[in-house]
Amino acid sequence: MKRLIWICCCFYLLIGITSVVIAALLPELLSHYGRNYADGGNLIFAQFCGFLLGVLTQPLLSKKFGRSRMLSFTLWFIFAGFIVIAILPPWTIVLCFIPLVGFGSGIIESTIGAMIIDAVKDRTAVALSRLEVFYGVGALSMPIIISILIASGYWKISFYATCLFALLLAWAWSRFTSTHGHLLVNKKSNESHSVIASTVNRGFVPLAMVSTCVLLFFVYVGLEMSLVNFLPSILLETMKLDAAFAALSVSFYWGAMIVGRLVCGLLAEKFGYPRYLLWSTLGTFIVLICFLFVTTAWAAFAIITLMGLLMSGLFAIALIYSNSLFPGRTEQTTSKLIAASGLGGACMSWLTGRFMEQTSITFTLYFLVGLSALMVLLIVIMMRMRPVQATAAASPQRA
């Protein structure tokens, strides 16, 4: 089981890297092709579309090919996408191949999450939070490596290095599945699946439960990505900091996220998932309110660090807790929630950017506070929910 967790951590490290490579190299790519930032937005959006398609089709592909084969060919999708982009073909070809990277990343994220929830029955939160640590390490370290490569004039190596990592992971995965393939099988019975499926798909209450969970992930990742994308700009506008110094805010945020993810699983297991989620979202809401009134750089960075610590375990713990409400439907539930998170990250980042451009920084900050308040409300609603299995079991008695 430990080997399964560690190789899954490598998958999360890979998608943490793929999530930031294009964004970190965007200035170099746009300069090489003579494109503007609107074209850069199209490139990132194309990668997101591939990610969303991968997440939404993951349950169907998993059923048809099995988790092992599906993860194998998604690694080759990532390899193919980056190896073509690395040779700097015409811009149209780049736009056609970058969705392959997003597609592979989307399938990996939803499959690995569902696999860990299914396979690890003891200390699930600890295992899933470890995956999130590796995602954060990839997202934090790759921009630093890329900046060094850009300064050296060898920025294309970033693509080749990612391709090499995908190849090594494909080899390690084939070795692992040849000896530990039994760990990848979803052990839920077909009978349980059919009973729960009928419950989830019919009736107002199950639909409301699914919608609440989906909305929580939409809002949370929307808030997280808005902070990651616009924290430097917010500090530049509100405190007139140096651009390089303001850019460090994202590193502080991600660094705090990584540290928090090292312990969030233990805290969630100790105090219970609902209580952990409630206190984390409530803390995030309070800290964001405090951010409205900071006037010094040290106070701003302290609050940003607190935000990273408080938000570090929300995704992993909410994913486990949401799946506990729909037993027997891990793959379907995980796919929906990760799709909602990707869509939320794209939509809320776009909306935050428009608010900053057309209104004011203060209004934008109040908008982010509103998102955190909505998260608190959604967690409170989820705490009153009961697993749909109980509803399914009660139905024959009423008949």
mmCIF file of N, CA, C and O in Angstrom, residues 204-302:
data_model
loop_
_atom_site.group_PDB
_atom_site.id
_atom_site.type_symbol
_atom_site.label_atom_id
_atom_site.label_comp_id
_atom_site.label_asym_id
_atom_site.label_seq_id
_atom_site.Cartn_x
_atom_site.Cartn_y
_atom_site.Cartn_z
ATOM 1 N N PHE A 204 -35.113 14.894 -5.223
ATOM 2 C CA PHE A 204 -34.598 16.233 -5.013
ATOM 3 C C PHE A 204 -33.435 16.262 -4.038
ATOM 4 O O PHE A 204 -32.448 16.963 -4.245
ATOM 5 N N VAL A 205 -33.511 15.490 -2.950
ATOM 6 C CA VAL A 205 -32.494 15.548 -1.901
ATOM 7 C C VAL A 205 -31.121 15.137 -2.414
ATOM 8 O O VAL A 205 -30.136 15.865 -2.214
ATOM 9 N N PRO A 206 -30.972 13.971 -3.090
ATOM 10 C CA PRO A 206 -29.637 13.615 -3.615
ATOM 11 C C PRO A 206 -29.101 14.649 -4.605
ATOM 12 O O PRO A 206 -27.919 14.950 -4.593
ATOM 13 N N LEU A 207 -29.979 15.201 -5.440
ATOM 14 C CA LEU A 207 -29.544 16.209 -6.404
ATOM 15 C C LEU A 207 -29.040 17.454 -5.689
ATOM 16 O O LEU A 207 -28.027 18.046 -6.070
ATOM 17 N N ALA A 208 -29.738 17.857 -4.628
ATOM 18 C CA ALA A 208 -29.323 19.023 -3.847
ATOM 19 C C ALA A 208 -27.981 18.756 -3.170
ATOM 20 O O ALA A 208 -27.122 19.652 -3.078
ATOM 21 N N MET A 209 -27.763 17.515 -2.709
ATOM 22 C CA MET A 209 -26.493 17.164 -2.070
ATOM 23 C C MET A 209 -25.338 17.249 -3.061
ATOM 24 O O MET A 209 -24.290 17.831 -2.769
ATOM 25 N N VAL A 210 -25.546 16.684 -4.243
ATOM 26 C CA VAL A 210 -24.514 16.737 -5.279
ATOM 27 C C VAL A 210 -24.218 18.190 -5.655
ATOM 28 O O VAL A 210 -23.051 18.602 -5.770
ATOM 29 N N SER A 211 -25.270 18.977 -5.830
ATOM 30 C CA SER A 211 -25.109 20.378 -6.228
ATOM 31 C C SER A 211 -24.335 21.173 -5.187
ATOM 32 O O SER A 211 -23.498 22.014 -5.522
ATOM 33 N N THR A 212 -24.603 20.888 -3.902
ATOM 34 C CA THR A 212 -23.893 21.586 -2.824
ATOM 35 C C THR A 212 -22.409 21.273 -2.860
ATOM 36 O O THR A 212 -21.557 22.168 -2.742
ATOM 37 N N CYS A 213 -22.069 19.994 -3.025
ATOM 38 C CA CYS A 213 -20.661 19.589 -3.084
ATOM 39 C C CYS A 213 -19.966 20.185 -4.308
ATOM 40 O O CYS A 213 -18.829 20.678 -4.218
ATOM 41 N N VAL A 214 -20.651 20.147 -5.443
ATOM 42 C CA VAL A 214 -20.090 20.706 -6.671
ATOM 43 C C VAL A 214 -19.840 22.203 -6.509
ATOM 44 O O VAL A 214 -18.784 22.726 -6.889
ATOM 45 N N LEU A 215 -20.787 22.911 -5.924
ATOM 46 C CA LEU A 215 -20.647 24.352 -5.730
ATOM 47 C C LEU A 215 -19.493 24.676 -4.781
ATOM 48 O O LEU A 215 -18.759 25.654 -4.992
ATOM 49 N N LEU A 216 -19.312 23.852 -3.746
ATOM 50 C CA LEU A 216 -18.206 24.077 -2.821
ATOM 51 C C LEU A 216 -16.866 24.009 -3.556
ATOM 52 O O LEU A 216 -16.005 24.883 -3.368
ATOM 53 N N PHE A 217 -16.677 23.011 -4.407
ATOM 54 C CA PHE A 217 -15.412 22.877 -5.120
ATOM 55 C C PHE A 217 -15.241 23.980 -6.159
ATOM 56 O O PHE A 217 -14.130 24.473 -6.373
ATOM 57 N N PHE A 218 -16.335 24.374 -6.785
ATOM 58 C CA PHE A 218 -16.300 25.481 -7.741
ATOM 59 C C PHE A 218 -15.816 26.751 -7.051
ATOM 60 O O PHE A 218 -14.935 27.468 -7.550
ATOM 61 N N VAL A 219 -16.371 27.042 -5.882
ATOM 62 C CA VAL A 219 -16.049 28.273 -5.162
ATOM 63 C C VAL A 219 -14.645 28.208 -4.564
ATOM 64 O O VAL A 219 -13.872 29.169 -4.668
ATOM 65 N N TYR A 220 -14.305 27.066 -3.941
ATOM 66 C CA TYR A 220 -12.999 26.979 -3.289
ATOM 67 C C TYR A 220 -11.850 27.159 -4.279
ATOM 68 O O TYR A 220 -10.935 27.979 -4.063
ATOM 69 N N VAL A 221 -11.849 26.386 -5.362
ATOM 70 C CA VAL A 221 -10.740 26.484 -6.312
ATOM 71 C C VAL A 221 -10.788 27.832 -7.033
ATOM 72 O O VAL A 221 -9.738 28.391 -7.372
ATOM 73 N N GLY A 222 -11.979 28.379 -7.226
ATOM 74 C CA GLY A 222 -12.085 29.727 -7.780
ATOM 75 C C GLY A 222 -11.396 30.746 -6.889
ATOM 76 O O GLY A 222 -10.656 31.623 -7.366
ATOM 77 N N LEU A 223 -11.608 30.637 -5.576
ATOM 78 C CA LEU A 223 -10.954 31.530 -4.623
ATOM 79 C C LEU A 223 -9.444 31.307 -4.614
ATOM 80 O O LEU A 223 -8.660 32.267 -4.639
ATOM 81 N N GLU A 224 -9.030 30.046 -4.582
ATOM 82 C CA GLU A 224 -7.597 29.736 -4.540
ATOM 83 C C GLU A 224 -6.872 30.274 -5.765
ATOM 84 O O GLU A 224 -5.819 30.920 -5.655
ATOM 85 N N MET A 225 -7.417 30.028 -6.955
ATOM 86 C CA MET A 225 -6.754 30.467 -8.176
ATOM 87 C C MET A 225 -6.789 31.978 -8.329
ATOM 88 O O MET A 225 -5.857 32.577 -8.877
ATOM 89 N N SER A 226 -7.841 32.618 -7.830
ATOM 90 C CA SER A 226 -7.892 34.086 -7.859
ATOM 91 C C SER A 226 -6.776 34.662 -7.001
ATOM 92 O O SER A 226 -6.119 35.638 -7.385
ATOM 93 N N LEU A 227 -6.550 34.065 -5.837
ATOM 94 C CA LEU A 227 -5.471 34.524 -4.968
ATOM 95 C C LEU A 227 -4.106 34.293 -5.619
ATOM 96 O O LEU A 227 -3.249 35.179 -5.636
ATOM 97 N N VAL A 228 -3.899 33.096 -6.169
ATOM 98 C CA VAL A 228 -2.609 32.771 -6.778
ATOM 99 C C VAL A 228 -2.310 33.692 -7.955
ATOM 100 O O VAL A 228 -1.180 34.177 -8.125
ATOM 101 N N ASN A 229 -3.323 33.977 -8.761
ATOM 102 C CA ASN A 229 -3.108 34.763 -9.976
ATOM 103 C C ASN A 229 -3.003 36.257 -9.718
ATOM 104 O O ASN A 229 -2.322 36.975 -10.476
ATOM 105 N N PHE A 230 -3.652 36.756 -8.668
ATOM 106 C CA PHE A 230 -3.766 38.209 -8.521
ATOM 107 C C PHE A 230 -3.196 38.775 -7.225
ATOM 108 O O PHE A 230 -3.254 39.985 -7.021
ATOM 109 N N LEU A 231 -2.639 37.930 -6.348
ATOM 110 C CA LEU A 231 -2.031 38.463 -5.123
ATOM 111 C C LEU A 231 -0.946 39.504 -5.417
ATOM 112 O O LEU A 231 -0.945 40.586 -4.799
ATOM 113 N N PRO A 232 0.006 39.240 -6.318
ATOM 114 C CA PRO A 232 1.025 40.267 -6.602
ATOM 115 C C PRO A 232 0.411 41.577 -7.092
ATOM 116 O O PRO A 232 0.833 42.664 -6.656
ATOM 117 N N SER A 233 -0.591 41.491 -7.968
ATOM 118 C CA SER A 233 -1.227 42.706 -8.481
ATOM 119 C C SER A 233 -1.948 43.469 -7.375
ATOM 120 O O SER A 233 -1.908 44.703 -7.324
ATOM 121 N N ILE A 234 -2.602 42.732 -6.475
ATOM 122 C CA ILE A 234 -3.301 43.376 -5.358
ATOM 123 C C ILE A 234 -2.310 44.117 -4.470
ATOM 124 O O ILE A 234 -2.544 45.262 -4.056
ATOM 125 N N LEU A 235 -1.175 43.484 -4.160
ATOM 126 C CA LEU A 235 -0.161 44.133 -3.320
ATOM 127 C C LEU A 235 0.463 45.327 -4.028
ATOM 128 O O LEU A 235 0.759 46.349 -3.387
ATOM 129 N N LEU A 236 0.669 45.216 -5.327
ATOM 130 C CA LEU A 236 1.216 46.339 -6.084
ATOM 131 C C LEU A 236 0.291 47.550 -6.032
ATOM 132 O O LEU A 236 0.743 48.699 -5.896
ATOM 133 N N GLU A 237 -1.006 47.307 -6.132
ATOM 134 C CA GLU A 237 -1.972 48.403 -6.160
ATOM 135 C C GLU A 237 -2.235 49.000 -4.780
ATOM 136 O O GLU A 237 -2.433 50.206 -4.649
ATOM 137 N N THR A 238 -2.249 48.143 -3.752
ATOM 138 C CA THR A 238 -2.624 48.627 -2.420
ATOM 139 C C THR A 238 -1.448 49.146 -1.605
ATOM 140 O O THR A 238 -1.621 50.033 -0.757
ATOM 141 N N MET A 239 -0.237 48.612 -1.831
ATOM 142 C CA MET A 239 0.915 48.986 -0.999
ATOM 143 C C MET A 239 2.090 49.534 -1.794
ATOM 144 O O MET A 239 3.119 49.888 -1.210
ATOM 145 N N LYS A 240 1.948 49.586 -3.115
ATOM 146 C CA LYS A 240 3.009 50.133 -3.975
ATOM 147 C C LYS A 240 4.351 49.434 -3.748
ATOM 148 O O LYS A 240 5.401 50.063 -3.665
ATOM 149 N N LEU A 241 4.295 48.100 -3.616
ATOM 150 C CA LEU A 241 5.521 47.342 -3.415
ATOM 151 C C LEU A 241 6.276 47.184 -4.722
ATOM 152 O O LEU A 241 5.725 47.357 -5.819
ATOM 153 N N ASP A 242 7.540 46.835 -4.618
ATOM 154 C CA ASP A 242 8.325 46.482 -5.789
ATOM 155 C C ASP A 242 7.739 45.221 -6.424
ATOM 156 O O ASP A 242 7.300 44.308 -5.722
ATOM 157 N N ALA A 243 7.739 45.148 -7.751
ATOM 158 C CA ALA A 243 7.102 44.030 -8.455
ATOM 159 C C ALA A 243 7.722 42.690 -8.068
ATOM 160 O O ALA A 243 7.014 41.700 -7.855
ATOM 161 N N ALA A 244 9.047 42.652 -7.964
ATOM 162 C CA ALA A 244 9.715 41.401 -7.606
ATOM 163 C C ALA A 244 9.349 40.984 -6.180
ATOM 164 O O ALA A 244 9.139 39.799 -5.900
ATOM 165 N N PHE A 245 9.259 41.964 -5.269
ATOM 166 C CA PHE A 245 8.903 41.664 -3.889
ATOM 167 C C PHE A 245 7.456 41.194 -3.796
ATOM 168 O O PHE A 245 7.130 40.255 -3.060
ATOM 169 N N ALA A 246 6.569 41.844 -4.559
ATOM 170 C CA ALA A 246 5.158 41.446 -4.553
ATOM 171 C C ALA A 246 4.982 40.033 -5.101
ATOM 172 O O ALA A 246 4.121 39.278 -4.634
ATOM 173 N N ALA A 247 5.807 39.660 -6.071
ATOM 174 C CA ALA A 247 5.706 38.321 -6.657
ATOM 175 C C ALA A 247 6.031 37.231 -5.642
ATOM 176 O O ALA A 247 5.582 36.090 -5.773
ATOM 177 N N LEU A 248 6.790 37.584 -4.604
ATOM 178 C CA LEU A 248 7.117 36.601 -3.567
ATOM 179 C C LEU A 248 5.885 36.149 -2.789
ATOM 180 O O LEU A 248 5.922 35.114 -2.130
ATOM 181 N N SER A 249 4.811 36.934 -2.862
ATOM 182 C CA SER A 249 3.598 36.587 -2.110
ATOM 183 C C SER A 249 3.068 35.215 -2.520
ATOM 184 O O SER A 249 2.588 34.453 -1.675
ATOM 185 N N VAL A 250 3.169 34.890 -3.814
ATOM 186 C CA VAL A 250 2.697 33.588 -4.289
ATOM 187 C C VAL A 250 3.570 32.468 -3.726
ATOM 188 O O VAL A 250 3.071 31.395 -3.356
ATOM 189 N N SER A 251 4.871 32.715 -3.632
ATOM 190 C CA SER A 251 5.767 31.716 -3.052
ATOM 191 C C SER A 251 5.450 31.498 -1.572
ATOM 192 O O SER A 251 5.472 30.360 -1.090
ATOM 193 N N PHE A 252 5.158 32.585 -0.855
ATOM 194 C CA PHE A 252 4.764 32.454 0.548
ATOM 195 C C PHE A 252 3.487 31.638 0.666
ATOM 196 O O PHE A 252 3.357 30.778 1.545
ATOM 197 N N TYR A 253 2.539 31.918 -0.216
ATOM 198 C CA TYR A 253 1.256 31.212 -0.184
ATOM 199 C C TYR A 253 1.449 29.722 -0.444
ATOM 200 O O TYR A 253 0.951 28.877 0.316
ATOM 201 N N TRP A 254 2.190 29.385 -1.513
ATOM 202 C CA TRP A 254 2.400 27.976 -1.846
ATOM 203 C C TRP A 254 3.254 27.278 -0.801
ATOM 204 O O TRP A 254 3.042 26.097 -0.477
ATOM 205 N N GLY A 255 4.251 27.993 -0.261
ATOM 206 C CA GLY A 255 5.066 27.400 0.794
ATOM 207 C C GLY A 255 4.231 27.039 2.010
ATOM 208 O O GLY A 255 4.383 25.948 2.594
ATOM 209 N N ALA A 256 3.315 27.943 2.393
ATOM 210 C CA ALA A 256 2.424 27.670 3.523
ATOM 211 C C ALA A 256 1.472 26.524 3.201
ATOM 212 O O ALA A 256 1.152 25.707 4.078
ATOM 213 N N MET A 257 1.026 26.449 1.946
ATOM 214 C CA MET A 257 0.152 25.341 1.539
ATOM 215 C C MET A 257 0.862 23.998 1.703
ATOM 216 O O MET A 257 0.274 23.026 2.216
ATOM 217 N N ILE A 258 2.122 23.951 1.299
ATOM 218 C CA ILE A 258 2.873 22.692 1.401
ATOM 219 C C ILE A 258 3.047 22.291 2.862
ATOM 220 O O ILE A 258 2.828 21.138 3.239
ATOM 221 N N VAL A 259 3.418 23.251 3.712
ATOM 222 C CA VAL A 259 3.591 22.962 5.141
ATOM 223 C C VAL A 259 2.269 22.510 5.755
ATOM 224 O O VAL A 259 2.205 21.535 6.509
ATOM 225 N N GLY A 260 1.186 23.216 5.416
ATOM 226 C CA GLY A 260 -0.120 22.852 5.960
ATOM 227 C C GLY A 260 -0.575 21.475 5.537
ATOM 228 O O GLY A 260 -1.180 20.735 6.334
ATOM 229 N N ARG A 261 -0.251 21.093 4.304
ATOM 230 C CA ARG A 261 -0.668 19.783 3.814
ATOM 231 C C ARG A 261 0.086 18.640 4.481
ATOM 232 O O ARG A 261 -0.370 17.496 4.444
ATOM 233 N N LEU A 262 1.218 18.947 5.091
ATOM 234 C CA LEU A 262 1.953 17.916 5.820
ATOM 235 C C LEU A 262 1.220 17.478 7.082
ATOM 236 O O LEU A 262 1.409 16.355 7.565
ATOM 237 N N VAL A 263 0.391 18.375 7.633
ATOM 238 C CA VAL A 263 -0.272 18.073 8.909
ATOM 239 C C VAL A 263 -1.793 18.065 8.823
ATOM 240 O O VAL A 263 -2.460 17.611 9.753
ATOM 241 N N CYS A 264 -2.357 18.543 7.706
ATOM 242 C CA CYS A 264 -3.821 18.677 7.644
ATOM 243 C C CYS A 264 -4.525 17.324 7.744
ATOM 244 O O CYS A 264 -5.598 17.218 8.356
ATOM 245 N N GLY A 265 -3.929 16.288 7.156
ATOM 246 C CA GLY A 265 -4.544 14.964 7.245
ATOM 247 C C GLY A 265 -4.615 14.463 8.671
ATOM 248 O O GLY A 265 -5.630 13.904 9.103
ATOM 249 N N LEU A 266 -3.545 14.673 9.421
ATOM 250 C CA LEU A 266 -3.529 14.259 10.826
ATOM 251 C C LEU A 266 -4.573 15.019 11.635
ATOM 252 O O LEU A 266 -5.277 14.446 12.474
ATOM 253 N N LEU A 267 -4.694 16.328 11.380
ATOM 254 C CA LEU A 267 -5.674 17.145 12.099
ATOM 255 C C LEU A 267 -7.097 16.719 11.753
ATOM 256 O O LEU A 267 -7.966 16.640 12.638
ATOM 257 N N ALA A 268 -7.343 16.435 10.475
ATOM 258 C CA ALA A 268 -8.685 16.023 10.053
ATOM 259 C C ALA A 268 -9.066 14.681 10.660
ATOM 260 O O ALA A 268 -10.220 14.470 11.061
ATOM 261 N N GLU A 269 -8.099 13.761 10.710
ATOM 262 C CA GLU A 269 -8.379 12.462 11.318
ATOM 263 C C GLU A 269 -8.635 12.595 12.821
ATOM 264 O O GLU A 269 -9.452 11.872 13.396
ATOM 265 N N LYS A 270 -7.940 13.516 13.467
ATOM 266 C CA LYS A 270 -8.070 13.679 14.911
ATOM 267 C C LYS A 270 -9.383 14.348 15.304
ATOM 268 O O LYS A 270 -10.077 13.913 16.222
ATOM 269 N N PHE A 271 -9.745 15.431 14.600
ATOM 270 C CA PHE A 271 -10.910 16.221 14.990
ATOM 271 C C PHE A 271 -12.163 15.904 14.169
ATOM 272 O O PHE A 271 -13.242 16.376 14.506
ATOM 273 N N GLY A 272 -12.019 15.117 13.104
ATOM 274 C CA GLY A 272 -13.155 14.799 12.245
ATOM 275 C C GLY A 272 -13.198 15.711 11.033
ATOM 276 O O GLY A 272 -12.870 16.901 11.120
ATOM 277 N N TYR A 273 -13.600 15.145 9.904
ATOM 278 C CA TYR A 273 -13.607 15.904 8.657
ATOM 279 C C TYR A 273 -14.520 17.133 8.694
ATOM 280 O O TYR A 273 -14.099 18.227 8.308
ATOM 281 N N PRO A 274 -15.783 17.009 9.144
ATOM 282 C CA PRO A 274 -16.668 18.183 9.132
ATOM 283 C C PRO A 274 -16.136 19.327 9.991
ATOM 284 O O PRO A 274 -16.160 20.488 9.572
ATOM 285 N N ARG A 275 -15.653 19.007 11.190
ATOM 286 C CA ARG A 275 -15.160 20.059 12.075
ATOM 287 C C ARG A 275 -13.918 20.728 11.486
ATOM 288 O O ARG A 275 -13.766 21.952 11.545
ATOM 289 N N TYR A 276 -13.030 19.921 10.899
ATOM 290 C CA TYR A 276 -11.829 20.493 10.275
ATOM 291 C C TYR A 276 -12.213 21.449 9.140
ATOM 292 O O TYR A 276 -11.666 22.559 9.036
ATOM 293 N N LEU A 277 -13.143 21.023 8.295
ATOM 294 C CA LEU A 277 -13.564 21.864 7.175
ATOM 295 C C LEU A 277 -14.216 23.154 7.657
ATOM 296 O O LEU A 277 -13.984 24.232 7.099
ATOM 297 N N LEU A 278 -15.036 23.059 8.705
ATOM 298 C CA LEU A 278 -15.713 24.243 9.218
ATOM 299 C C LEU A 278 -14.714 25.256 9.762
ATOM 300 O O LEU A 278 -14.772 26.451 9.431
ATOM 301 N N TRP A 279 -13.782 24.797 10.592
ATOM 302 C CA TRP A 279 -12.818 25.722 11.173
ATOM 303 C C TRP A 279 -11.858 26.283 10.129
ATOM 304 O O TRP A 279 -11.448 27.449 10.222
ATOM 305 N N SER A 280 -11.525 25.502 9.127
ATOM 306 C CA SER A 280 -10.628 25.996 8.070
ATOM 307 C C SER A 280 -11.300 27.077 7.233
ATOM 308 O O SER A 280 -10.696 28.115 6.937
ATOM 309 N N THR A 281 -12.553 26.840 6.833
ATOM 310 C CA THR A 281 -13.254 27.842 6.033
ATOM 311 C C THR A 281 -13.577 29.089 6.853
ATOM 312 O O THR A 281 -13.471 30.214 6.361
ATOM 313 N N LEU A 282 -13.942 28.891 8.103
ATOM 314 C CA LEU A 282 -14.224 30.042 8.967
ATOM 315 C C LEU A 282 -12.954 30.865 9.194
ATOM 316 O O LEU A 282 -12.980 32.106 9.165
ATOM 317 N N GLY A 283 -11.831 30.172 9.404
ATOM 318 C CA GLY A 283 -10.559 30.872 9.560
ATOM 319 C C GLY A 283 -10.172 31.637 8.303
ATOM 320 O O GLY A 283 -9.675 32.772 8.374
ATOM 321 N N THR A 284 -10.405 31.030 7.142
ATOM 322 C CA THR A 284 -10.115 31.706 5.876
ATOM 323 C C THR A 284 -10.951 32.973 5.729
ATOM 324 O O THR A 284 -10.452 34.028 5.308
ATOM 325 N N PHE A 285 -12.212 32.889 6.098
ATOM 326 C CA PHE A 285 -13.118 34.036 6.036
ATOM 327 C C PHE A 285 -12.606 35.180 6.935
ATOM 328 O O PHE A 285 -12.529 36.339 6.507
ATOM 329 N N ILE A 286 -12.204 34.854 8.152
ATOM 330 C CA ILE A 286 -11.731 35.870 9.099
ATOM 331 C C ILE A 286 -10.420 36.497 8.614
ATOM 332 O O ILE A 286 -10.238 37.726 8.669
ATOM 333 N N VAL A 287 -9.500 35.668 8.114
ATOM 334 C CA VAL A 287 -8.210 36.172 7.658
ATOM 335 C C VAL A 287 -8.373 37.080 6.439
ATOM 336 O O VAL A 287 -7.698 38.114 6.312
ATOM 337 N N LEU A 288 -9.297 36.723 5.538
ATOM 338 C CA LEU A 288 -9.537 37.577 4.371
ATOM 339 C C LEU A 288 -10.138 38.920 4.772
ATOM 340 O O LEU A 288 -9.846 39.951 4.153
ATOM 341 N N ILE A 289 -10.974 38.922 5.788
ATOM 342 C CA ILE A 289 -11.500 40.190 6.301
ATOM 343 C C ILE A 289 -10.344 41.052 6.830
ATOM 344 O O ILE A 289 -10.276 42.263 6.566
ATOM 345 N N CYS A 290 -9.425 40.433 7.572
ATOM 346 C CA CYS A 290 -8.259 41.154 8.092
ATOM 347 C C CYS A 290 -7.408 41.721 6.954
ATOM 348 O O CYS A 290 -6.811 42.805 7.083
ATOM 349 N N PHE A 291 -7.358 40.989 5.830
ATOM 350 C CA PHE A 291 -6.556 41.436 4.689
ATOM 351 C C PHE A 291 -7.064 42.771 4.133
ATOM 352 O O PHE A 291 -6.303 43.525 3.516
ATOM 353 N N LEU A 292 -8.341 43.060 4.351
ATOM 354 C CA LEU A 292 -8.913 44.323 3.885
ATOM 355 C C LEU A 292 -8.275 45.524 4.564
ATOM 356 O O LEU A 292 -8.274 46.629 4.006
ATOM 357 N N PHE A 293 -7.750 45.320 5.769
ATOM 358 C CA PHE A 293 -7.323 46.458 6.589
ATOM 359 C C PHE A 293 -5.811 46.535 6.786
ATOM 360 O O PHE A 293 -5.340 47.408 7.509
ATOM 361 N N VAL A 294 -5.039 45.625 6.165
ATOM 362 C CA VAL A 294 -3.586 45.674 6.343
ATOM 363 C C VAL A 294 -3.004 46.845 5.553
ATOM 364 O O VAL A 294 -3.484 47.183 4.466
ATOM 365 N N THR A 295 -1.964 47.438 6.114
ATOM 366 C CA THR A 295 -1.324 48.583 5.458
ATOM 367 C C THR A 295 0.179 48.416 5.328
ATOM 368 O O THR A 295 0.837 49.247 4.711
ATOM 369 N N THR A 296 0.723 47.374 5.925
ATOM 370 C CA THR A 296 2.167 47.155 5.860
ATOM 371 C C THR A 296 2.478 45.831 5.172
ATOM 372 O O THR A 296 1.664 44.900 5.197
ATOM 373 N N ALA A 297 3.649 45.758 4.580
ATOM 374 C CA ALA A 297 4.021 44.567 3.827
ATOM 375 C C ALA A 297 4.160 43.348 4.733
ATOM 376 O O ALA A 297 3.715 42.251 4.380
ATOM 377 N N TRP A 298 4.766 43.521 5.912
ATOM 378 C CA TRP A 298 4.973 42.358 6.784
ATOM 379 C C TRP A 298 3.650 41.768 7.242
ATOM 380 O O TRP A 298 3.499 40.547 7.345
ATOM 381 N N ALA A 299 2.649 42.651 7.519
ATOM 382 C CA ALA A 299 1.333 42.167 7.930
ATOM 383 C C ALA A 299 0.650 41.431 6.775
ATOM 384 O O ALA A 299 0.001 40.396 6.973
ATOM 385 N N ALA A 300 0.804 41.962 5.561
ATOM 386 C CA ALA A 300 0.203 41.318 4.391
ATOM 387 C C ALA A 300 0.782 39.935 4.169
ATOM 388 O O ALA A 300 0.055 38.964 3.926
ATOM 389 N N PHE A 301 2.111 39.797 4.277
ATOM 390 C CA PHE A 301 2.743 38.500 4.065
ATOM 391 C C PHE A 301 2.389 37.528 5.181
ATOM 392 O O PHE A 301 2.261 36.323 4.941
ATOM 393 N N ALA A 302 2.211 38.042 6.405
ATOM 394 C CA ALA A 302 1.786 37.174 7.508
ATOM 395 C C ALA A 302 0.386 36.627 7.254
ATOM 396 O O ALA A 302 0.114 35.436 7.473
#
